mmCIF file of N, CA and C in Angstrom:
data_model
loop_
_atom_site.group_PDB
_atom_site.id
_atom_site.type_symbol
_atom_site.label_atom_id
_atom_site.label_comp_id
_atom_site.label_asym_id
_atom_site.label_seq_id
_atom_site.Cartn_x
_atom_site.Cartn_y
_atom_site.Cartn_z
ATOM 1 N N UNK A 1 -92.333 -77.235 -85.522
ATOM 2 C CA UNK A 1 -91.727 -77.495 -84.269
ATOM 3 C C UNK A 1 -92.193 -76.420 -83.805
ATOM 4 N N UNK A 2 -92.512 -76.550 -82.571
ATOM 5 C CA UNK A 2 -93.114 -75.426 -81.335
ATOM 6 C C UNK A 2 -92.275 -75.518 -80.222
ATOM 7 N N UNK A 3 -92.593 -74.152 -79.361
ATOM 8 C CA UNK A 3 -91.699 -74.353 -78.241
ATOM 9 C C UNK A 3 -92.031 -75.325 -76.869
ATOM 10 N N UNK A 4 -93.355 -76.031 -76.880
ATOM 11 C CA UNK A 4 -93.642 -77.320 -76.649
ATOM 12 C C UNK A 4 -92.782 -78.385 -76.558
ATOM 13 N N UNK A 5 -92.394 -78.591 -77.933
ATOM 14 C CA UNK A 5 -91.529 -79.458 -78.771
ATOM 15 C C UNK A 5 -90.428 -79.485 -78.316
ATOM 16 N N UNK A 6 -89.782 -78.059 -78.195
ATOM 17 C CA UNK A 6 -88.522 -77.958 -77.645
ATOM 18 C C UNK A 6 -88.281 -76.894 -76.746
ATOM 19 N N UNK A 7 -88.624 -77.045 -75.405
ATOM 20 C CA UNK A 7 -88.425 -76.182 -74.449
ATOM 21 C C UNK A 7 -87.020 -75.323 -74.045
ATOM 22 N N UNK A 8 -86.203 -76.086 -74.538
ATOM 23 C CA UNK A 8 -84.800 -75.426 -74.493
ATOM 24 C C UNK A 8 -84.775 -74.209 -75.423
ATOM 25 N N UNK A 9 -85.632 -73.977 -76.413
ATOM 26 C CA UNK A 9 -85.594 -72.778 -76.997
ATOM 27 C C UNK A 9 -86.672 -71.924 -76.054
ATOM 28 N N UNK A 10 -87.364 -72.456 -75.770
ATOM 29 C CA UNK A 10 -88.526 -71.063 -75.001
ATOM 30 C C UNK A 10 -87.865 -69.995 -74.071
ATOM 31 N N UNK A 11 -88.636 -68.797 -74.047
ATOM 32 C CA UNK A 11 -88.226 -67.865 -73.391
ATOM 33 C C UNK A 11 -88.023 -68.111 -71.985
ATOM 34 N N UNK A 12 -87.275 -67.414 -71.267
ATOM 35 C CA UNK A 12 -87.281 -68.057 -69.538
ATOM 36 C C UNK A 12 -88.836 -67.349 -69.047
ATOM 37 N N UNK A 13 -89.041 -67.553 -67.969
ATOM 38 C CA UNK A 13 -90.640 -67.323 -67.446
ATOM 39 C C UNK A 13 -90.365 -65.930 -66.765
ATOM 40 N N UNK A 14 -91.426 -64.904 -67.178
ATOM 41 C CA UNK A 14 -91.342 -63.855 -66.926
ATOM 42 C C UNK A 14 -91.259 -63.771 -65.134
ATOM 43 N N UNK A 15 -90.320 -62.777 -64.836
ATOM 44 C CA UNK A 15 -90.054 -62.657 -63.216
ATOM 45 C C UNK A 15 -88.957 -63.614 -62.725
ATOM 46 N N UNK A 16 -88.022 -64.240 -63.802
ATOM 47 C CA UNK A 16 -87.288 -65.223 -63.298
ATOM 48 C C UNK A 16 -86.067 -64.476 -63.591
ATOM 49 N N UNK A 17 -84.761 -65.160 -62.704
ATOM 50 C CA UNK A 17 -83.373 -64.602 -62.785
ATOM 51 C C UNK A 17 -83.398 -64.654 -64.292
ATOM 52 N N UNK A 18 -83.652 -65.703 -65.224
ATOM 53 C CA UNK A 18 -83.195 -65.883 -66.495
ATOM 54 C C UNK A 18 -83.353 -65.161 -66.836
ATOM 55 N N UNK A 19 -84.581 -64.201 -66.801
ATOM 56 C CA UNK A 19 -85.494 -63.212 -67.599
ATOM 57 C C UNK A 19 -84.823 -61.785 -67.395
ATOM 58 N N UNK A 20 -84.460 -61.510 -66.098
ATOM 59 C CA UNK A 20 -84.293 -60.459 -65.741
ATOM 60 C C UNK A 20 -82.753 -60.480 -66.383
ATOM 61 N N UNK A 21 -81.940 -61.330 -66.329
ATOM 62 C CA UNK A 21 -80.362 -61.253 -66.972
ATOM 63 C C UNK A 21 -80.969 -61.239 -68.629
ATOM 64 N N UNK A 22 -81.513 -61.807 -69.111
ATOM 65 C CA UNK A 22 -81.960 -61.373 -70.766
ATOM 66 C C UNK A 22 -82.137 -59.728 -70.920
ATOM 67 N N UNK A 23 -83.127 -59.332 -70.027
ATOM 68 C CA UNK A 23 -83.760 -57.916 -70.623
ATOM 69 C C UNK A 23 -82.364 -57.131 -70.248
ATOM 70 N N UNK A 24 -81.674 -57.459 -69.325
ATOM 71 C CA UNK A 24 -79.974 -56.622 -68.983
ATOM 72 C C UNK A 24 -79.383 -56.544 -70.135
ATOM 73 N N UNK A 25 -79.366 -57.729 -70.563
ATOM 74 C CA UNK A 25 -78.184 -57.578 -71.756
ATOM 75 C C UNK A 25 -76.593 -57.771 -70.790
ATOM 76 N N UNK A 26 -75.692 -57.478 -71.842
ATOM 77 C CA UNK A 26 -74.455 -57.231 -71.605
ATOM 78 C C UNK A 26 -74.606 -56.546 -70.465
ATOM 79 N N UNK A 27 -74.778 -55.311 -70.123
ATOM 80 C CA UNK A 27 -74.551 -54.584 -69.035
ATOM 81 C C UNK A 27 -75.303 -55.126 -67.822
ATOM 82 N N UNK A 28 -75.956 -55.954 -67.617
ATOM 83 C CA UNK A 28 -76.320 -56.555 -66.182
ATOM 84 C C UNK A 28 -75.341 -57.523 -65.488
ATOM 85 N N UNK A 29 -75.353 -57.409 -64.185
ATOM 86 C CA UNK A 29 -74.328 -57.878 -63.286
ATOM 87 C C UNK A 29 -75.445 -58.356 -62.289
ATOM 88 N N UNK A 30 -74.881 -59.776 -61.646
ATOM 89 C CA UNK A 30 -75.733 -60.690 -60.675
ATOM 90 C C UNK A 30 -74.996 -60.118 -59.342
ATOM 91 N N UNK A 31 -76.024 -59.796 -58.510
ATOM 92 C CA UNK A 31 -75.351 -59.575 -57.033
ATOM 93 C C UNK A 31 -75.978 -60.576 -56.150
ATOM 94 N N UNK A 32 -75.192 -61.377 -55.231
ATOM 95 C CA UNK A 32 -75.953 -62.445 -54.812
ATOM 96 C C UNK A 32 -75.685 -61.958 -53.245
ATOM 97 N N UNK A 33 -76.667 -61.664 -52.420
ATOM 98 C CA UNK A 33 -76.582 -61.105 -50.970
ATOM 99 C C UNK A 33 -76.849 -62.268 -50.349
ATOM 100 N N UNK A 34 -76.237 -62.667 -48.723
ATOM 101 C CA UNK A 34 -76.618 -62.890 -47.765
ATOM 102 C C UNK A 34 -76.505 -63.211 -46.580
ATOM 103 N N UNK A 35 -77.275 -63.174 -45.625
ATOM 104 C CA UNK A 35 -76.947 -62.492 -44.218
ATOM 105 C C UNK A 35 -76.655 -63.897 -43.281
ATOM 106 N N UNK A 36 -75.833 -63.683 -42.163
ATOM 107 C CA UNK A 36 -75.459 -64.947 -41.120
ATOM 108 C C UNK A 36 -76.638 -65.302 -40.720
ATOM 109 N N UNK A 37 -76.616 -66.698 -40.265
ATOM 110 C CA UNK A 37 -78.262 -67.393 -39.854
ATOM 111 C C UNK A 37 -79.168 -67.071 -40.850
ATOM 112 N N UNK A 38 -79.188 -67.262 -42.105
ATOM 113 C CA UNK A 38 -80.424 -66.738 -42.944
ATOM 114 C C UNK A 38 -81.850 -67.747 -42.356
ATOM 115 N N UNK A 39 -82.916 -66.995 -43.044
ATOM 116 C CA UNK A 39 -84.200 -67.979 -42.755
ATOM 117 C C UNK A 39 -84.779 -67.125 -43.499
ATOM 118 N N UNK A 40 -86.306 -67.813 -43.705
ATOM 119 C CA UNK A 40 -87.223 -67.514 -44.251
ATOM 120 C C UNK A 40 -87.767 -65.859 -44.158
ATOM 121 N N UNK A 41 -88.155 -65.497 -42.597
ATOM 122 C CA UNK A 41 -88.213 -64.331 -42.398
ATOM 123 C C UNK A 41 -86.898 -63.347 -42.735
ATOM 124 N N UNK A 42 -86.067 -63.555 -42.436
ATOM 125 C CA UNK A 42 -84.890 -62.654 -42.656
ATOM 126 C C UNK A 42 -84.362 -62.509 -44.306
ATOM 127 N N UNK A 43 -84.627 -63.684 -45.217
ATOM 128 C CA UNK A 43 -84.802 -63.371 -46.509
ATOM 129 C C UNK A 43 -85.360 -62.551 -46.926
ATOM 130 N N UNK A 44 -86.599 -62.843 -46.675
ATOM 131 C CA UNK A 44 -87.854 -61.832 -46.961
ATOM 132 C C UNK A 44 -87.739 -60.300 -46.466
ATOM 133 N N UNK A 45 -87.253 -60.011 -45.165
ATOM 134 C CA UNK A 45 -87.148 -58.870 -45.221
ATOM 135 C C UNK A 45 -85.650 -57.779 -45.673
ATOM 136 N N UNK A 46 -84.333 -58.946 -45.963
ATOM 137 C CA UNK A 46 -83.614 -58.411 -46.845
ATOM 138 C C UNK A 46 -83.987 -58.085 -48.573
ATOM 139 N N UNK A 47 -84.895 -59.016 -49.071
ATOM 140 C CA UNK A 47 -85.626 -58.872 -50.330
ATOM 141 C C UNK A 47 -86.338 -57.285 -50.231
ATOM 142 N N UNK A 48 -87.101 -57.293 -49.370
ATOM 143 C CA UNK A 48 -87.848 -56.186 -49.426
ATOM 144 C C UNK A 48 -87.363 -54.899 -49.070
ATOM 145 N N UNK A 49 -86.164 -54.893 -48.384
ATOM 146 C CA UNK A 49 -85.507 -53.809 -48.298
ATOM 147 C C UNK A 49 -84.329 -53.220 -49.609
ATOM 148 N N UNK A 50 -83.908 -54.639 -50.200
ATOM 149 C CA UNK A 50 -83.354 -54.091 -51.178
ATOM 150 C C UNK A 50 -83.733 -53.718 -52.250
ATOM 151 N N UNK A 51 -85.340 -54.264 -52.292
ATOM 152 C CA UNK A 51 -86.025 -53.415 -53.277
ATOM 153 C C UNK A 51 -86.300 -52.229 -53.533
ATOM 154 N N UNK A 52 -86.401 -51.662 -52.033
ATOM 155 C CA UNK A 52 -86.754 -50.393 -51.735
ATOM 156 C C UNK A 52 -85.550 -49.513 -52.422
ATOM 157 N N UNK A 53 -84.412 -50.106 -52.155
ATOM 158 C CA UNK A 53 -83.456 -49.368 -52.440
ATOM 159 C C UNK A 53 -82.722 -49.664 -54.204
ATOM 160 N N UNK A 54 -83.435 -50.107 -54.867
ATOM 161 C CA UNK A 54 -82.846 -50.397 -55.933
ATOM 162 C C UNK A 54 -83.889 -49.373 -57.044
ATOM 163 N N UNK A 55 -83.530 -49.439 -58.420
ATOM 164 C CA UNK A 55 -84.551 -48.819 -59.556
ATOM 165 C C UNK A 55 -85.289 -49.802 -59.855
ATOM 166 N N UNK A 56 -86.441 -49.214 -60.615
ATOM 167 C CA UNK A 56 -87.313 -49.690 -60.993
ATOM 168 C C UNK A 56 -86.679 -51.159 -61.902
ATOM 169 N N UNK A 57 -85.790 -50.550 -62.754
ATOM 170 C CA UNK A 57 -85.253 -51.483 -64.155
ATOM 171 C C UNK A 57 -84.320 -52.624 -63.074
ATOM 172 N N UNK A 58 -83.962 -52.581 -62.075
ATOM 173 C CA UNK A 58 -83.238 -53.708 -61.443
ATOM 174 C C UNK A 58 -84.338 -54.585 -61.294
ATOM 175 N N UNK A 59 -83.787 -56.066 -61.150
ATOM 176 C CA UNK A 59 -84.420 -57.354 -60.648
ATOM 177 C C UNK A 59 -83.963 -57.252 -59.269
ATOM 178 N N UNK A 60 -85.102 -57.945 -58.083
ATOM 179 C CA UNK A 60 -84.640 -58.255 -56.763
ATOM 180 C C UNK A 60 -85.588 -59.738 -56.734
ATOM 181 N N UNK A 61 -84.898 -60.906 -56.425
ATOM 182 C CA UNK A 61 -85.380 -61.949 -56.136
ATOM 183 C C UNK A 61 -85.122 -62.879 -55.110
ATOM 184 N N UNK A 62 -85.349 -64.434 -54.943
ATOM 185 C CA UNK A 62 -84.735 -64.777 -54.324
ATOM 186 C C UNK A 62 -84.103 -66.413 -54.727
ATOM 187 N N UNK A 63 -82.743 -66.938 -54.519
ATOM 188 C CA UNK A 63 -82.460 -68.162 -54.811
ATOM 189 C C UNK A 63 -81.785 -68.744 -53.414
ATOM 190 N N UNK A 64 -83.150 -69.498 -53.307
ATOM 191 C CA UNK A 64 -82.953 -70.314 -51.677
ATOM 192 C C UNK A 64 -82.745 -68.964 -50.711
ATOM 193 N N UNK A 65 -81.660 -69.155 -49.795
ATOM 194 C CA UNK A 65 -81.665 -68.508 -48.744
ATOM 195 C C UNK A 65 -81.292 -67.168 -49.127
ATOM 196 N N UNK A 66 -80.958 -67.017 -49.994
ATOM 197 C CA UNK A 66 -79.756 -65.979 -50.903
ATOM 198 C C UNK A 66 -80.748 -64.851 -51.589
ATOM 199 N N UNK A 67 -80.598 -63.490 -51.573
ATOM 200 C CA UNK A 67 -81.055 -62.265 -52.104
ATOM 201 C C UNK A 67 -80.483 -62.424 -53.727
ATOM 202 N N UNK A 68 -80.803 -62.666 -54.667
ATOM 203 C CA UNK A 68 -80.310 -62.162 -55.895
ATOM 204 C C UNK A 68 -80.884 -60.914 -56.401
ATOM 205 N N UNK A 69 -79.771 -60.044 -56.891
ATOM 206 C CA UNK A 69 -80.343 -58.560 -58.141
ATOM 207 C C UNK A 69 -79.715 -59.009 -59.072
ATOM 208 N N UNK A 70 -80.467 -58.138 -60.023
ATOM 209 C CA UNK A 70 -79.653 -58.281 -61.219
ATOM 210 C C UNK A 70 -79.584 -56.789 -61.397
ATOM 211 N N UNK A 71 -78.467 -55.680 -61.527
ATOM 212 C CA UNK A 71 -78.040 -54.350 -61.834
ATOM 213 C C UNK A 71 -77.950 -54.161 -63.125
ATOM 214 N N UNK A 72 -78.332 -53.010 -63.498
ATOM 215 C CA UNK A 72 -77.899 -52.393 -64.741
ATOM 216 C C UNK A 72 -77.207 -51.222 -64.487
ATOM 217 N N UNK A 73 -76.010 -51.007 -63.924
ATOM 218 C CA UNK A 73 -75.502 -49.948 -63.378
ATOM 219 C C UNK A 73 -74.213 -49.868 -64.264
ATOM 220 N N UNK A 74 -73.617 -48.379 -64.317
ATOM 221 C CA UNK A 74 -72.396 -48.410 -65.160
ATOM 222 C C UNK A 74 -71.098 -48.922 -64.267
ATOM 223 N N UNK A 75 -69.962 -49.809 -64.830
ATOM 224 C CA UNK A 75 -69.213 -50.593 -64.166
ATOM 225 C C UNK A 75 -68.386 -49.415 -63.056
ATOM 226 N N UNK A 76 -68.387 -48.307 -63.157
ATOM 227 C CA UNK A 76 -67.732 -47.270 -62.450
ATOM 228 C C UNK A 76 -68.463 -47.173 -61.072
ATOM 229 N N UNK A 77 -69.905 -47.330 -61.080
ATOM 230 C CA UNK A 77 -70.533 -47.281 -60.092
ATOM 231 C C UNK A 77 -71.129 -48.712 -59.683
ATOM 232 N N UNK A 78 -70.471 -49.483 -59.808
ATOM 233 C CA UNK A 78 -71.106 -51.360 -59.594
ATOM 234 C C UNK A 78 -70.728 -51.540 -57.979
ATOM 235 N N UNK A 79 -69.519 -51.110 -57.784
ATOM 236 C CA UNK A 79 -68.677 -51.233 -56.305
ATOM 237 C C UNK A 79 -69.798 -50.829 -55.124
ATOM 238 N N UNK A 80 -69.849 -49.153 -55.586
ATOM 239 C CA UNK A 80 -70.368 -48.242 -54.682
ATOM 240 C C UNK A 80 -71.865 -48.990 -54.501
ATOM 241 N N UNK A 81 -72.576 -49.582 -55.405
ATOM 242 C CA UNK A 81 -74.044 -49.944 -55.456
ATOM 243 C C UNK A 81 -74.271 -51.044 -54.629
ATOM 244 N N UNK A 82 -72.976 -52.316 -55.033
ATOM 245 C CA UNK A 82 -73.163 -53.423 -54.213
ATOM 246 C C UNK A 82 -72.783 -53.200 -52.721
ATOM 247 N N UNK A 83 -71.864 -52.324 -52.610
ATOM 248 C CA UNK A 83 -71.414 -52.191 -50.963
ATOM 249 C C UNK A 83 -73.242 -51.737 -50.165
ATOM 250 N N UNK A 84 -73.528 -50.353 -50.740
ATOM 251 C CA UNK A 84 -74.581 -50.034 -50.349
ATOM 252 C C UNK A 84 -75.744 -50.908 -49.856
ATOM 253 N N UNK A 85 -75.877 -52.012 -51.191
ATOM 254 C CA UNK A 85 -76.993 -52.676 -50.819
ATOM 255 C C UNK A 85 -76.598 -53.930 -49.828
ATOM 256 N N UNK A 86 -75.008 -54.150 -49.490
ATOM 257 C CA UNK A 86 -74.596 -55.127 -48.228
ATOM 258 C C UNK A 86 -75.060 -54.466 -47.297
ATOM 259 N N UNK A 87 -74.852 -53.044 -47.018
ATOM 260 C CA UNK A 87 -75.165 -52.505 -45.874
ATOM 261 C C UNK A 87 -76.451 -52.349 -45.512
ATOM 262 N N UNK A 88 -77.413 -52.324 -46.392
ATOM 263 C CA UNK A 88 -79.147 -52.322 -46.207
ATOM 264 C C UNK A 88 -79.255 -53.669 -45.801
ATOM 265 N N UNK A 89 -78.655 -54.907 -46.142
ATOM 266 C CA UNK A 89 -79.251 -56.187 -45.728
ATOM 267 C C UNK A 89 -78.433 -56.410 -44.335
ATOM 268 N N UNK A 90 -77.403 -55.567 -43.846
ATOM 269 C CA UNK A 90 -76.772 -55.823 -42.554
ATOM 270 C C UNK A 90 -77.796 -55.030 -41.549
ATOM 271 N N UNK A 91 -78.167 -53.784 -42.218
ATOM 272 C CA UNK A 91 -79.008 -53.039 -41.300
ATOM 273 C C UNK A 91 -80.015 -53.534 -41.158
ATOM 274 N N UNK A 92 -80.968 -54.292 -42.067
ATOM 275 C CA UNK A 92 -82.354 -54.802 -41.786
ATOM 276 C C UNK A 92 -82.288 -55.815 -40.974
ATOM 277 N N UNK A 93 -81.225 -56.490 -40.770
ATOM 278 C CA UNK A 93 -81.315 -58.147 -39.968
ATOM 279 C C UNK A 93 -80.436 -57.861 -38.763
ATOM 280 N N UNK A 94 -79.924 -56.872 -38.696
ATOM 281 C CA UNK A 94 -78.602 -56.881 -37.808
ATOM 282 C C UNK A 94 -77.990 -57.785 -37.513
ATOM 283 N N UNK A 95 -77.324 -58.153 -38.567
ATOM 284 C CA UNK A 95 -76.516 -59.463 -38.403
ATOM 285 C C UNK A 95 -75.516 -59.468 -39.877
ATOM 286 N N UNK A 96 -74.565 -59.956 -39.691
ATOM 287 C CA UNK A 96 -73.228 -59.856 -40.613
ATOM 288 C C UNK A 96 -73.628 -60.474 -42.064
ATOM 289 N N UNK A 97 -73.419 -59.557 -42.876
ATOM 290 C CA UNK A 97 -74.083 -60.135 -44.412
ATOM 291 C C UNK A 97 -72.729 -59.908 -45.367
ATOM 292 N N UNK A 98 -72.545 -60.746 -46.668
ATOM 293 C CA UNK A 98 -71.627 -60.711 -47.349
ATOM 294 C C UNK A 98 -72.332 -61.025 -48.752
ATOM 295 N N UNK A 99 -71.751 -60.748 -49.911
ATOM 296 C CA UNK A 99 -72.330 -60.475 -51.031
ATOM 297 C C UNK A 99 -71.070 -61.237 -52.138
ATOM 298 N N UNK A 100 -71.464 -61.486 -53.403
ATOM 299 C CA UNK A 100 -70.975 -62.096 -54.565
ATOM 300 C C UNK A 100 -71.169 -61.278 -55.946
ATOM 301 N N UNK A 101 -70.532 -61.135 -56.620
ATOM 302 C CA UNK A 101 -71.115 -60.585 -57.866
ATOM 303 C C UNK A 101 -70.169 -60.987 -59.316
ATOM 304 N N UNK A 102 -70.907 -61.018 -60.271
ATOM 305 C CA UNK A 102 -70.680 -61.833 -61.302
ATOM 306 C C UNK A 102 -71.363 -60.662 -62.672
ATOM 307 N N UNK A 103 -70.438 -60.420 -63.660
ATOM 308 C CA UNK A 103 -70.990 -59.386 -64.630
ATOM 309 C C UNK A 103 -71.494 -60.723 -65.854
ATOM 310 N N UNK A 104 -72.549 -60.198 -66.205
ATOM 311 C CA UNK A 104 -73.266 -61.016 -67.666
ATOM 312 C C UNK A 104 -72.292 -61.146 -68.345
ATOM 313 N N UNK A 105 -72.231 -62.472 -68.847
ATOM 314 C CA UNK A 105 -71.340 -62.634 -70.605
ATOM 315 C C UNK A 105 -72.012 -63.296 -71.220
ATOM 316 N N UNK A 106 -72.178 -63.038 -72.793
ATOM 317 C CA UNK A 106 -72.846 -64.264 -73.658
ATOM 318 C C UNK A 106 -72.630 -65.494 -73.616
ATOM 319 N N UNK A 107 -71.230 -65.895 -73.115
ATOM 320 C CA UNK A 107 -70.971 -67.251 -73.299
ATOM 321 C C UNK A 107 -71.627 -67.807 -71.732
ATOM 322 N N UNK A 108 -72.203 -67.120 -70.913
ATOM 323 C CA UNK A 108 -72.370 -67.980 -69.914
ATOM 324 C C UNK A 108 -73.976 -67.728 -69.630
ATOM 325 N N UNK A 109 -74.392 -68.961 -69.384
ATOM 326 C CA UNK A 109 -75.997 -69.068 -68.821
ATOM 327 C C UNK A 109 -76.296 -68.344 -67.575
ATOM 328 N N UNK A 110 -77.651 -68.001 -67.231
ATOM 329 C CA UNK A 110 -78.091 -67.743 -65.813
ATOM 330 C C UNK A 110 -77.512 -68.595 -64.848
ATOM 331 N N UNK A 111 -77.383 -70.026 -65.221
ATOM 332 C CA UNK A 111 -76.920 -70.815 -63.782
ATOM 333 C C UNK A 111 -75.810 -70.671 -63.571
ATOM 334 N N UNK A 112 -74.671 -70.475 -65.047
ATOM 335 C CA UNK A 112 -73.122 -70.065 -64.428
ATOM 336 C C UNK A 112 -72.841 -68.835 -63.918
ATOM 337 N N UNK A 113 -73.856 -67.831 -64.542
ATOM 338 C CA UNK A 113 -73.708 -66.412 -63.371
ATOM 339 C C UNK A 113 -73.789 -66.676 -61.861
ATOM 340 N N UNK A 114 -74.882 -67.479 -61.606
ATOM 341 C CA UNK A 114 -74.956 -67.809 -60.062
ATOM 342 C C UNK A 114 -74.219 -68.322 -59.483
ATOM 343 N N UNK A 115 -73.729 -69.520 -60.035
ATOM 344 C CA UNK A 115 -72.595 -70.498 -59.648
ATOM 345 C C UNK A 115 -71.321 -69.661 -59.291
ATOM 346 N N UNK A 116 -70.906 -68.428 -60.317
ATOM 347 C CA UNK A 116 -69.722 -67.667 -60.233
ATOM 348 C C UNK A 116 -70.041 -66.262 -59.264
ATOM 349 N N UNK A 117 -71.160 -65.897 -58.877
ATOM 350 C CA UNK A 117 -71.622 -65.204 -58.217
ATOM 351 C C UNK A 117 -71.727 -65.590 -56.794
ATOM 352 N N UNK A 118 -71.810 -66.875 -56.521
ATOM 353 C CA UNK A 118 -72.037 -67.389 -55.218
ATOM 354 C C UNK A 118 -70.964 -68.451 -54.597
ATOM 355 N N UNK A 119 -69.664 -67.956 -55.627
ATOM 356 C CA UNK A 119 -68.137 -68.493 -55.418
ATOM 357 C C UNK A 119 -67.727 -67.367 -55.140
ATOM 358 N N UNK A 120 -68.159 -65.796 -55.330
ATOM 359 C CA UNK A 120 -67.555 -64.699 -54.914
ATOM 360 C C UNK A 120 -68.033 -64.536 -53.350
ATOM 361 N N UNK A 121 -69.369 -65.041 -53.295
ATOM 362 C CA UNK A 121 -70.028 -65.051 -51.755
ATOM 363 C C UNK A 121 -69.299 -65.790 -51.000
ATOM 364 N N UNK A 122 -68.883 -67.122 -51.413
ATOM 365 C CA UNK A 122 -68.188 -67.667 -50.104
ATOM 366 C C UNK A 122 -66.665 -67.073 -49.889
ATOM 367 N N UNK A 123 -65.938 -66.607 -51.082
ATOM 368 C CA UNK A 123 -64.621 -65.601 -50.714
ATOM 369 C C UNK A 123 -64.931 -64.984 -49.625
ATOM 370 N N UNK A 124 -65.802 -64.120 -50.445
ATOM 371 C CA UNK A 124 -66.693 -62.831 -48.820
ATOM 372 C C UNK A 124 -66.760 -63.386 -47.625
ATOM 373 N N UNK A 125 -67.674 -64.479 -47.702
ATOM 374 C CA UNK A 125 -67.589 -65.135 -45.858
ATOM 375 C C UNK A 125 -66.385 -65.847 -45.404
ATOM 376 N N UNK A 126 -65.338 -66.343 -46.517
ATOM 377 C CA UNK A 126 -64.064 -66.845 -45.863
ATOM 378 C C UNK A 126 -63.379 -65.447 -45.361
ATOM 379 N N UNK A 127 -63.347 -64.143 -46.184
ATOM 380 C CA UNK A 127 -62.749 -63.186 -45.671
ATOM 381 C C UNK A 127 -63.181 -62.308 -44.340
ATOM 382 N N UNK A 128 -64.497 -63.153 -43.635
ATOM 383 C CA UNK A 128 -65.096 -62.333 -42.274
ATOM 384 C C UNK A 128 -66.238 -61.702 -42.695
ATOM 385 N N UNK A 129 -66.703 -61.970 -44.095
ATOM 386 C CA UNK A 129 -68.159 -61.683 -44.238
ATOM 387 C C UNK A 129 -68.111 -59.704 -44.139
ATOM 388 N N UNK A 130 -69.065 -59.052 -44.429
ATOM 389 C CA UNK A 130 -68.983 -57.651 -44.445
ATOM 390 C C UNK A 130 -68.698 -57.025 -45.746
ATOM 391 N N UNK A 131 -68.522 -57.464 -46.596
ATOM 392 C CA UNK A 131 -67.854 -57.158 -47.992
ATOM 393 C C UNK A 131 -68.624 -58.015 -49.101
ATOM 394 N N UNK A 132 -68.315 -57.348 -50.524
ATOM 395 C CA UNK A 132 -68.459 -57.868 -51.465
ATOM 396 C C UNK A 132 -67.563 -58.731 -52.412
ATOM 397 N N UNK A 133 -67.568 -59.831 -52.916
ATOM 398 C CA UNK A 133 -66.157 -60.096 -53.621
ATOM 399 C C UNK A 133 -66.931 -60.448 -55.324
ATOM 400 N N UNK A 134 -66.157 -59.565 -56.184
ATOM 401 C CA UNK A 134 -66.299 -60.041 -57.673
ATOM 402 C C UNK A 134 -65.804 -61.023 -58.050
ATOM 403 N N UNK A 135 -66.532 -62.042 -58.645
ATOM 404 C CA UNK A 135 -65.899 -63.297 -59.403
ATOM 405 C C UNK A 135 -65.418 -62.781 -61.096
ATOM 406 N N UNK A 136 -64.285 -63.223 -61.372
ATOM 407 C CA UNK A 136 -63.701 -62.716 -62.394
ATOM 408 C C UNK A 136 -64.705 -63.326 -63.700
#
């Protein structure tokens, strides 16, 4: 049996969201940021600005029009870091932004964590934006 015969057992691609969550382990948290009136240029600008504001061990990528960030921070610092990154997104685009958080758990796949973070993002937009909502 090889990894080619059973791709489900293969390691995630380097640089992917799944790989970042694997490296972060149980301490990882997924933050999804979105700006009002997204587009490729705005998404790229937010990604670059957020990358400058995060640590080397944090992963920053894009998932469609959203910017995804895998953070490895202490739970006590998580809200402050998420709010700071949200303000970076708003500052760089000049548009309202919102965010959703989901903490990594062993029983959740990367796709499920992304769905949970996006659920928090939808709640943040429903509340008027300019906030980060944590999905349980």
